[in-house]
mmCIF file of N, CA and C in Angstrom:
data_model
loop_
_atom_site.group_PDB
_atom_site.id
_atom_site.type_symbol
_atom_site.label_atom_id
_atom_site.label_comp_id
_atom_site.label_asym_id
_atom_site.label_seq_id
_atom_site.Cartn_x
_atom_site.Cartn_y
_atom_site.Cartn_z
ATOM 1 N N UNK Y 72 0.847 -1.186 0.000
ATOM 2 C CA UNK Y 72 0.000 0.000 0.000
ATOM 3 C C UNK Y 72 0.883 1.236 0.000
ATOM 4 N N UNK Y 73 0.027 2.033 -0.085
ATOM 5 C CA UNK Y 73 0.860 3.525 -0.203
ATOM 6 C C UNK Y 73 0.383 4.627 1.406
ATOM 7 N N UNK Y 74 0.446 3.734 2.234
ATOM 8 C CA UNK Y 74 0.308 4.651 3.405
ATOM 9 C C UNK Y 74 1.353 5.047 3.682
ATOM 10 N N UNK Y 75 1.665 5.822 4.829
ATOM 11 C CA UNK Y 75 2.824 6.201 5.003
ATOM 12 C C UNK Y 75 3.333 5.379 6.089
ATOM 13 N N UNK Y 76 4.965 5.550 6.384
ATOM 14 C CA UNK Y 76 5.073 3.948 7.011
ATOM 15 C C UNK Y 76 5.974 4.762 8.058
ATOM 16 N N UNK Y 77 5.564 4.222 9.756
ATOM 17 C CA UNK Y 77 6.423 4.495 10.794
ATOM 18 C C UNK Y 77 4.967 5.808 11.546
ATOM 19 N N UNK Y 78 4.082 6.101 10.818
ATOM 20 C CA UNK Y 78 3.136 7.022 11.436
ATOM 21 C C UNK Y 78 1.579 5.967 12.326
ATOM 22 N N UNK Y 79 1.777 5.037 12.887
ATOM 23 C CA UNK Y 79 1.145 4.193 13.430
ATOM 24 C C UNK Y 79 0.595 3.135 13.011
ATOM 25 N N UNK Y 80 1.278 3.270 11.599
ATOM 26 C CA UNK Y 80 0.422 1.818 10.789
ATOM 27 C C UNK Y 80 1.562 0.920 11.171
ATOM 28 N N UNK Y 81 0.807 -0.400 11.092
ATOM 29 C CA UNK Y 81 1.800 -1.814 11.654
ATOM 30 C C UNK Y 81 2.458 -2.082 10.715
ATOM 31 N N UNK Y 82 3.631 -2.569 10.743
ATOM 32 C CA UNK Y 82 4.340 -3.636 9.250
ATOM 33 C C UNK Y 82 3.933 -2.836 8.161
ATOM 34 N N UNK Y 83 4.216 -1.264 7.709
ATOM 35 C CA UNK Y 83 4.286 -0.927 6.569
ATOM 36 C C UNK Y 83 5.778 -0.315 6.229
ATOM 37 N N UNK Y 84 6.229 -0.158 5.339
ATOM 38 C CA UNK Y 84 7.833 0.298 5.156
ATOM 39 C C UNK Y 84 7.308 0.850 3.399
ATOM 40 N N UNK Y 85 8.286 1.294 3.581
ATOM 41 C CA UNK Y 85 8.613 2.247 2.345
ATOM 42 C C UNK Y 85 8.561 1.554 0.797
ATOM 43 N N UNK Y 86 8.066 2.011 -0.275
ATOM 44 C CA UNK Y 86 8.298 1.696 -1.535
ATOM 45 C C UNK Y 86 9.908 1.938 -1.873
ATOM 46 N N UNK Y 87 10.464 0.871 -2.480
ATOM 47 C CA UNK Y 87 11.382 1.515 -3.392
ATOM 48 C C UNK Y 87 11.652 1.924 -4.909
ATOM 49 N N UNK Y 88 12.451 2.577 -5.077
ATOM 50 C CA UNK Y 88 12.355 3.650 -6.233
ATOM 51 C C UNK Y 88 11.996 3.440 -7.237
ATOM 52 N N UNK Y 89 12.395 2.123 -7.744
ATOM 53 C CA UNK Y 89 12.223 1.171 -8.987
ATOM 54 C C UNK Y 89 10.550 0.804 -8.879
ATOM 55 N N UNK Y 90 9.948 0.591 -7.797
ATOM 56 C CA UNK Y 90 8.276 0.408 -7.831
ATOM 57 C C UNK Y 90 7.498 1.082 -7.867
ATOM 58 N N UNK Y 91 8.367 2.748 -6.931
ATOM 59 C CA UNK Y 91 7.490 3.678 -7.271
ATOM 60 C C UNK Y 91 7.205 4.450 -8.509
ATOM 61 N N UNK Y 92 8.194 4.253 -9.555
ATOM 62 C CA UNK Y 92 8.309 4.989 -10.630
ATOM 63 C C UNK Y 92 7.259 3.939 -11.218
ATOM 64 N N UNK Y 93 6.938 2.919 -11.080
ATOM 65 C CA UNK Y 93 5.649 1.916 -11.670
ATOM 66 C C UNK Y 93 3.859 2.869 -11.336
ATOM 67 N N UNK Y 94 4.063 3.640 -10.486
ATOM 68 C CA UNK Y 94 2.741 4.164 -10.197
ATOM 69 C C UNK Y 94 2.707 5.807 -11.092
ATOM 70 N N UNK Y 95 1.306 6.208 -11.302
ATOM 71 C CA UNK Y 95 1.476 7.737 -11.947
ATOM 72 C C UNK Y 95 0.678 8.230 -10.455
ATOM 73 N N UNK Y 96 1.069 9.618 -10.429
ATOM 74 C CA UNK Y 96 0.993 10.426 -9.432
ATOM 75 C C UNK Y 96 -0.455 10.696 -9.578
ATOM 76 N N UNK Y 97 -1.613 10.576 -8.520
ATOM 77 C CA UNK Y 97 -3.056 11.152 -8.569
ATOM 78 C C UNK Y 97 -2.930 12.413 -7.389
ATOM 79 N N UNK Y 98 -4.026 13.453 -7.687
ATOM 80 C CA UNK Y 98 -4.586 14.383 -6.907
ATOM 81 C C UNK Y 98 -5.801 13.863 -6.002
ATOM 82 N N UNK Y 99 -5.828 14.112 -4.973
ATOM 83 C CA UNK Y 99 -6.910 13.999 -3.955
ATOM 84 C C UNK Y 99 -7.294 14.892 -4.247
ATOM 85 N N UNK Y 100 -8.922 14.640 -3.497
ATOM 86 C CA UNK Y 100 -9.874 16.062 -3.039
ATOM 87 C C UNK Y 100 -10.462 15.674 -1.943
ATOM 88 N N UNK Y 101 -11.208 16.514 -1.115
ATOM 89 C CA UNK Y 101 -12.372 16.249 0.000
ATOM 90 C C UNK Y 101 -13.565 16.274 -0.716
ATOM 91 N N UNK Y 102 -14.381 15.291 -0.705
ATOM 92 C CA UNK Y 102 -15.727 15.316 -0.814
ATOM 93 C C UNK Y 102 -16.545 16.059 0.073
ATOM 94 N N UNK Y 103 -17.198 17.009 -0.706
ATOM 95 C CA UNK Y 103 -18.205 17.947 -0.516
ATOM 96 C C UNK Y 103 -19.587 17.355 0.568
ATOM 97 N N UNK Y 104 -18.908 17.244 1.926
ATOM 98 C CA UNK Y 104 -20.419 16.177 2.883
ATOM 99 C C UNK Y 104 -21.549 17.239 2.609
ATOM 100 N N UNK Y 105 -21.381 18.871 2.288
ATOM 101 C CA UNK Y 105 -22.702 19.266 1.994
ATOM 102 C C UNK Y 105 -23.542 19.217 1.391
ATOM 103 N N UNK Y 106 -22.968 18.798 -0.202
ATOM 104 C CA UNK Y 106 -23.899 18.539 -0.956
ATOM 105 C C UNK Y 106 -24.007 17.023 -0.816
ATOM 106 N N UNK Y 107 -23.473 16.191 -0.492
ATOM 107 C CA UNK Y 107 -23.720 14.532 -0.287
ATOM 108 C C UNK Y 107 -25.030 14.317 0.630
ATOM 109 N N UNK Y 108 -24.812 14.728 1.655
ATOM 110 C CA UNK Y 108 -26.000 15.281 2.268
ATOM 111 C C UNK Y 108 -27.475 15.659 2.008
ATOM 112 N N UNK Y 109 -27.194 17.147 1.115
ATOM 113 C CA UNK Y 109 -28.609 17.515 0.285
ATOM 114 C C UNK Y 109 -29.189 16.490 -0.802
ATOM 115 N N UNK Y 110 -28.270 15.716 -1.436
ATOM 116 C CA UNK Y 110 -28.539 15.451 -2.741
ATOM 117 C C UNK Y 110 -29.038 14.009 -2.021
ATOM 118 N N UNK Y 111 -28.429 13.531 -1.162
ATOM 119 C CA UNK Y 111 -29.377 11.815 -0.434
ATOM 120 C C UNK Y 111 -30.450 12.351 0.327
ATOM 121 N N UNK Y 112 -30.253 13.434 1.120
ATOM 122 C CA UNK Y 112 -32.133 14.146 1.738
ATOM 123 C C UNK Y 112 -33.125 14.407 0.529
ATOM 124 N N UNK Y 113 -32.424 14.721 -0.202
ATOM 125 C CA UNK Y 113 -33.629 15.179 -1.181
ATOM 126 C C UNK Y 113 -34.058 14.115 -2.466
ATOM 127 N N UNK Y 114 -33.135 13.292 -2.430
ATOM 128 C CA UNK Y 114 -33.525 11.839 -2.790
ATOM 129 C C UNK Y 114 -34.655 10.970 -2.314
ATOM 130 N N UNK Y 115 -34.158 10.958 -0.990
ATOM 131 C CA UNK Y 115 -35.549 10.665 -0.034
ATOM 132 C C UNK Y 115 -36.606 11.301 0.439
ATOM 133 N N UNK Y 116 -36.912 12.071 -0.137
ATOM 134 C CA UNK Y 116 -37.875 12.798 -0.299
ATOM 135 C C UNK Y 116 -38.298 14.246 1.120
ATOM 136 N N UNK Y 117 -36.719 14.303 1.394
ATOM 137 C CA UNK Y 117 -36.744 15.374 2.586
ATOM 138 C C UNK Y 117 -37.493 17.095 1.849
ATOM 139 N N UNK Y 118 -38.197 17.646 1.886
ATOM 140 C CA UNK Y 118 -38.431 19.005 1.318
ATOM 141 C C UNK Y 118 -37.423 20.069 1.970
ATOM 142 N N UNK Y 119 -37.084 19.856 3.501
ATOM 143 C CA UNK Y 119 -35.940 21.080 3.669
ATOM 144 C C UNK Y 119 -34.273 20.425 3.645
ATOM 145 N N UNK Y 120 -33.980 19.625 2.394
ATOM 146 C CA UNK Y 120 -32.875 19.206 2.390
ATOM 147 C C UNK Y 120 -31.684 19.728 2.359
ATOM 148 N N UNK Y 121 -31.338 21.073 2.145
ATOM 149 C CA UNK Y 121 -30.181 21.824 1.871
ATOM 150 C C UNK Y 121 -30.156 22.167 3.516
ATOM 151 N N UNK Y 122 -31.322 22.729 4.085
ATOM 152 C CA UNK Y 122 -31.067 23.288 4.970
ATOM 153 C C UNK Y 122 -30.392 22.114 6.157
ATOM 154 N N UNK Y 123 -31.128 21.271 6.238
ATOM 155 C CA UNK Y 123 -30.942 19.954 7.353
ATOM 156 C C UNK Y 123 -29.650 19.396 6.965
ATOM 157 N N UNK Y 124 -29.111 19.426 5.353
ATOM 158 C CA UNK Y 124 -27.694 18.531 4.893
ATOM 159 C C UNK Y 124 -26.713 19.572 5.917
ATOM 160 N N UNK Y 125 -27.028 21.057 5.934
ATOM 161 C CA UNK Y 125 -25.789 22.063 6.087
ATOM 162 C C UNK Y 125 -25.637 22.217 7.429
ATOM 163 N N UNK Y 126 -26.881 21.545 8.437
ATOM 164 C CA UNK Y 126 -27.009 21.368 9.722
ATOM 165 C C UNK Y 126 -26.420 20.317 10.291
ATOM 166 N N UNK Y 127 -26.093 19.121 9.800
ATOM 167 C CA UNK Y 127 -25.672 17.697 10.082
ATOM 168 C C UNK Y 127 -24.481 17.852 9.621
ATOM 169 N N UNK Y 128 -23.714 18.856 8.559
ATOM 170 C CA UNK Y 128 -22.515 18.728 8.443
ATOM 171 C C UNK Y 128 -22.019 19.470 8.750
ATOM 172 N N UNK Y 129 -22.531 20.853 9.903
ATOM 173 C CA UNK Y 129 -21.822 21.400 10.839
ATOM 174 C C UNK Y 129 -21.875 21.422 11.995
ATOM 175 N N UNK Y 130 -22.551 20.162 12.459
ATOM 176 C CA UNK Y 130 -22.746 18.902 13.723
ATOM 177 C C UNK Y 130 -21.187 18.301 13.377
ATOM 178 N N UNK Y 131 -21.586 17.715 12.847
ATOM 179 C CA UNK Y 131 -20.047 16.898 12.212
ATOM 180 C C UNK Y 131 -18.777 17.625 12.452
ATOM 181 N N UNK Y 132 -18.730 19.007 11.784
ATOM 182 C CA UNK Y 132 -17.210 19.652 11.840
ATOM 183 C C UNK Y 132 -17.004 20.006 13.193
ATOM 184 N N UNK Y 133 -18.287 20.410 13.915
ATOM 185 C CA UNK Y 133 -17.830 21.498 15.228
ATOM 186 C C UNK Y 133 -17.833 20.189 16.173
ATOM 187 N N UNK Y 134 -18.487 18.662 16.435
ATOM 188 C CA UNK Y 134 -17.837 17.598 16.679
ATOM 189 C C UNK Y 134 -16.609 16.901 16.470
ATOM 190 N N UNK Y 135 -16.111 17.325 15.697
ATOM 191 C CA UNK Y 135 -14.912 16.571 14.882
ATOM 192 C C UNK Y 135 -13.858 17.641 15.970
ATOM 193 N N UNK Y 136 -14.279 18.818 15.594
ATOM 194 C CA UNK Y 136 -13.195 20.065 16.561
ATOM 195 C C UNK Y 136 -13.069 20.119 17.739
ATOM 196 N N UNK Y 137 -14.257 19.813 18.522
ATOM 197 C CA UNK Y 137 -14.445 19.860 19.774
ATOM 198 C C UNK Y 137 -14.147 18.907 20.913
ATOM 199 N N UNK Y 138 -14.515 17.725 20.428
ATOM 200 C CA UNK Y 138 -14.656 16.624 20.923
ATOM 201 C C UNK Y 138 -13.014 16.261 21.327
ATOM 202 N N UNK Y 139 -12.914 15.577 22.026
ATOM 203 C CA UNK Y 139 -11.351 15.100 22.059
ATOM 204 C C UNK Y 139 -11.333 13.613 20.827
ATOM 205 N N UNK Y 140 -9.375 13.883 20.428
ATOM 206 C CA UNK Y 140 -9.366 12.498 19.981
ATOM 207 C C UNK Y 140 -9.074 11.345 20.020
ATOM 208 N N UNK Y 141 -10.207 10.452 19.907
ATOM 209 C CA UNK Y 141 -10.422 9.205 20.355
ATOM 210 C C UNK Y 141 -10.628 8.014 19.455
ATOM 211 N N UNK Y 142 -10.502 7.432 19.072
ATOM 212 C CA UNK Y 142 -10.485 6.295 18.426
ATOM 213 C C UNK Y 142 -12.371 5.736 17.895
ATOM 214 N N UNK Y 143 -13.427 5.645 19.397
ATOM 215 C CA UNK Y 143 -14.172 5.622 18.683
ATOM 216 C C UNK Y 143 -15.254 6.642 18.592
ATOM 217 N N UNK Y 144 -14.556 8.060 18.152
ATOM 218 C CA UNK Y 144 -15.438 8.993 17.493
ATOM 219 C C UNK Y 144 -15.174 8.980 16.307
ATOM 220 N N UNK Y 145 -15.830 8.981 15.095
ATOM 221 C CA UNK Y 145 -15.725 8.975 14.035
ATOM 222 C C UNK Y 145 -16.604 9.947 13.707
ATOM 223 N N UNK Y 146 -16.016 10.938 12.637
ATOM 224 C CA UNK Y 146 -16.848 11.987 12.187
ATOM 225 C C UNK Y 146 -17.022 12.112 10.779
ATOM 226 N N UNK Y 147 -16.340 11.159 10.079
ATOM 227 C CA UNK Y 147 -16.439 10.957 8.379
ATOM 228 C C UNK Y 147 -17.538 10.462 7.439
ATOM 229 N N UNK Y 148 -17.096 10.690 6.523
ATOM 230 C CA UNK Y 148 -17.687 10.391 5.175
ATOM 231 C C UNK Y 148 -19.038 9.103 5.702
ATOM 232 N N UNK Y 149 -18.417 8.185 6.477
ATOM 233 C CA UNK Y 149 -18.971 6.815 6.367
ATOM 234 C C UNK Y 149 -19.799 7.276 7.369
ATOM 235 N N UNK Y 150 -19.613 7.653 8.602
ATOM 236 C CA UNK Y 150 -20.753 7.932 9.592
ATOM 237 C C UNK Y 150 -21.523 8.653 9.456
ATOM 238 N N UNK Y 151 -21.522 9.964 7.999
ATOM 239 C CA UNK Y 151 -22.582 10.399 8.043
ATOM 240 C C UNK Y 151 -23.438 10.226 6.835
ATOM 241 N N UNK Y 152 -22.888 9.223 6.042
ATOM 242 C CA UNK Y 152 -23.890 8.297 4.964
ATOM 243 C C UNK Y 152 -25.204 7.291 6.109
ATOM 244 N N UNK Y 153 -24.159 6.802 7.182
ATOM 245 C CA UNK Y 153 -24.729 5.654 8.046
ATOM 246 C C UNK Y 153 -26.292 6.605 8.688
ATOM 247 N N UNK Y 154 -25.499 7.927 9.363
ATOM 248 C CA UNK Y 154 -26.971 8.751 9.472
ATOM 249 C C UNK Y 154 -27.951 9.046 8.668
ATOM 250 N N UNK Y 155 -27.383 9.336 7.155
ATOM 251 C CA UNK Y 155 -28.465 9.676 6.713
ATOM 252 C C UNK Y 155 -29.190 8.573 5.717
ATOM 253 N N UNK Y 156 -28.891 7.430 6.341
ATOM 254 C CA UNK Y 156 -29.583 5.931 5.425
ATOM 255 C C UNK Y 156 -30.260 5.904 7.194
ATOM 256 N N UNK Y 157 -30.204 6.033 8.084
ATOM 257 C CA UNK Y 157 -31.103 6.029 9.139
ATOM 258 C C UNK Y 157 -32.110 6.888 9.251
ATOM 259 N N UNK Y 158 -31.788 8.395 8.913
ATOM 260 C CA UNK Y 158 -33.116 9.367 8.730
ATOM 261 C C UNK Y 158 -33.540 9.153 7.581
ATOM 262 N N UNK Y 159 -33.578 8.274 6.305
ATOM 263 C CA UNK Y 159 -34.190 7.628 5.582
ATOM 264 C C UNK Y 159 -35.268 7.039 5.924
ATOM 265 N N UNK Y 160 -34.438 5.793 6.638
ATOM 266 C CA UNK Y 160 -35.715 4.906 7.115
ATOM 267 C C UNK Y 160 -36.608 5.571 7.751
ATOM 268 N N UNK Y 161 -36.266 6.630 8.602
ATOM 269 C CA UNK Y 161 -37.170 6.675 9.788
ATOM 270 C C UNK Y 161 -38.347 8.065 9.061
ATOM 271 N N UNK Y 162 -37.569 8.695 8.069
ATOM 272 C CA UNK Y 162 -38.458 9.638 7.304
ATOM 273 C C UNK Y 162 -39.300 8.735 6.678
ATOM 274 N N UNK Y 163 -39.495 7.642 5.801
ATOM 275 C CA UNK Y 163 -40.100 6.965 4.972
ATOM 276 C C UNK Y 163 -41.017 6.293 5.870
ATOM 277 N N UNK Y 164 -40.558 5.610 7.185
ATOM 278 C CA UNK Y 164 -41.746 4.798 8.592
ATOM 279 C C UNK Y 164 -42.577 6.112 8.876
ATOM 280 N N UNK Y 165 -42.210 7.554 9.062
ATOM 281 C CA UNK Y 165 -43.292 8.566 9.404
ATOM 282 C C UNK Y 165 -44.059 8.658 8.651
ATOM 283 N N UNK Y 166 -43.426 8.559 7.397
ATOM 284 C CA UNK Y 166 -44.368 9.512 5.879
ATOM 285 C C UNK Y 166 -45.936 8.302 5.798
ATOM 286 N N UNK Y 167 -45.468 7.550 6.075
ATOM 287 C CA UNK Y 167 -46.263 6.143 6.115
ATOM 288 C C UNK Y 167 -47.266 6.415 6.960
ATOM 289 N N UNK Y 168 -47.025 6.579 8.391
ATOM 290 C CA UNK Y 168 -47.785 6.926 9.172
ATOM 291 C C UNK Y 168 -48.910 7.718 9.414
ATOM 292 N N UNK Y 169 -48.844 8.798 9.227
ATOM 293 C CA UNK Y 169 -48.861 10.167 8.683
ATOM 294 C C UNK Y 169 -50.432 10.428 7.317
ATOM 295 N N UNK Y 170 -49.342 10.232 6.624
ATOM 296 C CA UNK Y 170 -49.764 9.906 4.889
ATOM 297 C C UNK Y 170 -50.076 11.377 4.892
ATOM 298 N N UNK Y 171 -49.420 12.459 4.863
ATOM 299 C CA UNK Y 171 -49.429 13.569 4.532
ATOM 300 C C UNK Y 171 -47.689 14.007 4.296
ATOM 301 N N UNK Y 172 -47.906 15.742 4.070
ATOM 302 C CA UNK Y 172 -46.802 15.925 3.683
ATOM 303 C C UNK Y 172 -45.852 16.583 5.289
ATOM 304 N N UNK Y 173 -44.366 16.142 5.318
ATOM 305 C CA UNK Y 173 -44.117 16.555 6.411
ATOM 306 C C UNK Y 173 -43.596 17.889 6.771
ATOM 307 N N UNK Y 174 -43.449 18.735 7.912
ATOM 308 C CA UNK Y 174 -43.301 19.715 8.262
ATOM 309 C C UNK Y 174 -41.544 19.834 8.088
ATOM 310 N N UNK Y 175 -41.119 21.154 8.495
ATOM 311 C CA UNK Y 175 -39.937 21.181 8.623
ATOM 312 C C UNK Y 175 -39.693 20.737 9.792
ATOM 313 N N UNK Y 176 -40.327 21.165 11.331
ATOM 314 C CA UNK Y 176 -40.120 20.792 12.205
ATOM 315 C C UNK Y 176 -39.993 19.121 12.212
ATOM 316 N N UNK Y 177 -40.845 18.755 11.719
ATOM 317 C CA UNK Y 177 -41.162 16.994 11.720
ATOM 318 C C UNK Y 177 -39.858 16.134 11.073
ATOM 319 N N UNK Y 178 -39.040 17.163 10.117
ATOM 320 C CA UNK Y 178 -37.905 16.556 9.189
ATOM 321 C C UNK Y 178 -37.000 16.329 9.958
ATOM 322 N N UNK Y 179 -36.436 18.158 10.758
ATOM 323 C CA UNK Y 179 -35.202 18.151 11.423
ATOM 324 C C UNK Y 179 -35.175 17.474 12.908
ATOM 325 N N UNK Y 180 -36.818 17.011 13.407
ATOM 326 C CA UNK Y 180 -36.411 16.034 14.698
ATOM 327 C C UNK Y 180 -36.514 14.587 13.839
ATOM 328 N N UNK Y 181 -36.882 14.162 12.887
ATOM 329 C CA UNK Y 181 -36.314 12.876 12.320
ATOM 330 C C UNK Y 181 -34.337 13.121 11.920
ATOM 331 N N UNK Y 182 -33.728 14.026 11.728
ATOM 332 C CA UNK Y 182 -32.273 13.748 11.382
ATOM 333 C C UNK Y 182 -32.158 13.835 12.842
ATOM 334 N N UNK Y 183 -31.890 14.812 13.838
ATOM 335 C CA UNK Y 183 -31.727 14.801 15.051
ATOM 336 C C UNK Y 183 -32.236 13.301 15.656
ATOM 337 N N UNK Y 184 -33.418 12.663 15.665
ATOM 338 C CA UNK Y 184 -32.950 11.554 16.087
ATOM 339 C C UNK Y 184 -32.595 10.117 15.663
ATOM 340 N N UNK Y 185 -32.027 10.451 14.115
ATOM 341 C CA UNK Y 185 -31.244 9.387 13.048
ATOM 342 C C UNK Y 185 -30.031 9.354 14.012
ATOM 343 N N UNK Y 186 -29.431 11.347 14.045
ATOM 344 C CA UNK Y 186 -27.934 11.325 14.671
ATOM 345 C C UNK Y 186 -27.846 10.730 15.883
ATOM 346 N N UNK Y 187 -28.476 11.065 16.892
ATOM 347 C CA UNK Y 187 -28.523 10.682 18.156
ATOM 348 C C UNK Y 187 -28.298 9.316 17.940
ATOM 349 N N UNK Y 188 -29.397 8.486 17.769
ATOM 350 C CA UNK Y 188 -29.200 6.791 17.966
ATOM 351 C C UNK Y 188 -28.209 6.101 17.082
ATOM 352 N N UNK Y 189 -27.562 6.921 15.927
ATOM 353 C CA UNK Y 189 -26.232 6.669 14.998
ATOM 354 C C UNK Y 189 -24.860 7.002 16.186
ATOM 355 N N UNK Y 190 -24.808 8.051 16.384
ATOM 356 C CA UNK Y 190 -24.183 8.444 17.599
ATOM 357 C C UNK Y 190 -23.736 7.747 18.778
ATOM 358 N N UNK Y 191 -24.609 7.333 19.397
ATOM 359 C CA UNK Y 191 -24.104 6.758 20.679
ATOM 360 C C UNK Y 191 -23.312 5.261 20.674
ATOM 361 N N UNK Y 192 -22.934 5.170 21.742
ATOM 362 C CA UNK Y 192 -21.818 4.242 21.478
ATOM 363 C C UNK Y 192 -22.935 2.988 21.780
ATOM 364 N N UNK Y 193 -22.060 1.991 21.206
ATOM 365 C CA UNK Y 193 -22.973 0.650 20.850
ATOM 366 C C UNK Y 193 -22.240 -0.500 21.591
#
């Protein structure tokens, strides 16, 4: 692999020169959790999706900052797909219920309590 080796990963060591010249150089980016966010809320049929995506992903940053670091806080990509395939379900079990259209209030305590029960330790 191409991690870096001696920064806490086990049994990784260095490429040498002759293998690395076998790879071409790629650019990273950060994926945009705001619009990942809006664009799966509003998939599922959230109506205040921009607003609730930009709320859950500055839950996320000012968690990520605040919080001390620990091993099992996770504030990434994957934990907040995992939330919002939980305020899925639980938007789609209301809408059911219901059988009308939902409020804003009714949206943002379904993500609030996707995060919460995604959240706590298990």
């Amino acid at each position: 692999t191409m991690n870096p080796a001696g920064k806490g990963y086990g049994g990784r060591s260095t490429l040498p020169a002759n293998l690395k010249a076998l790879f071409r150089p790629i650019a990273m980016g950060r994926p945009d959790k705001e619009l990942i966010a809006e664009v799966t809320l509003f998939a599922k049929g959230f109506n205040e999706a921009k607003d609730l995506g930009q709320k859950l992903v500055f839950l996320f940053t000012l968690s990520d900052q605040m919080l001390s670091d620990q091993q099992h806080y996770d504030w990434g990509l994957r934990s907040l797909k995992a939330i919002l395939q939980s305020a899925s379900k639980l938007f789609a079990k209301k809408k059911k219920q219901v059988a009308r259209k939902l409020t804003s209030h009714e949206e943002a305590n379904i993500i609030a309590s996707a995060a919460k029960n995604d959240t706590l330790s298990k």
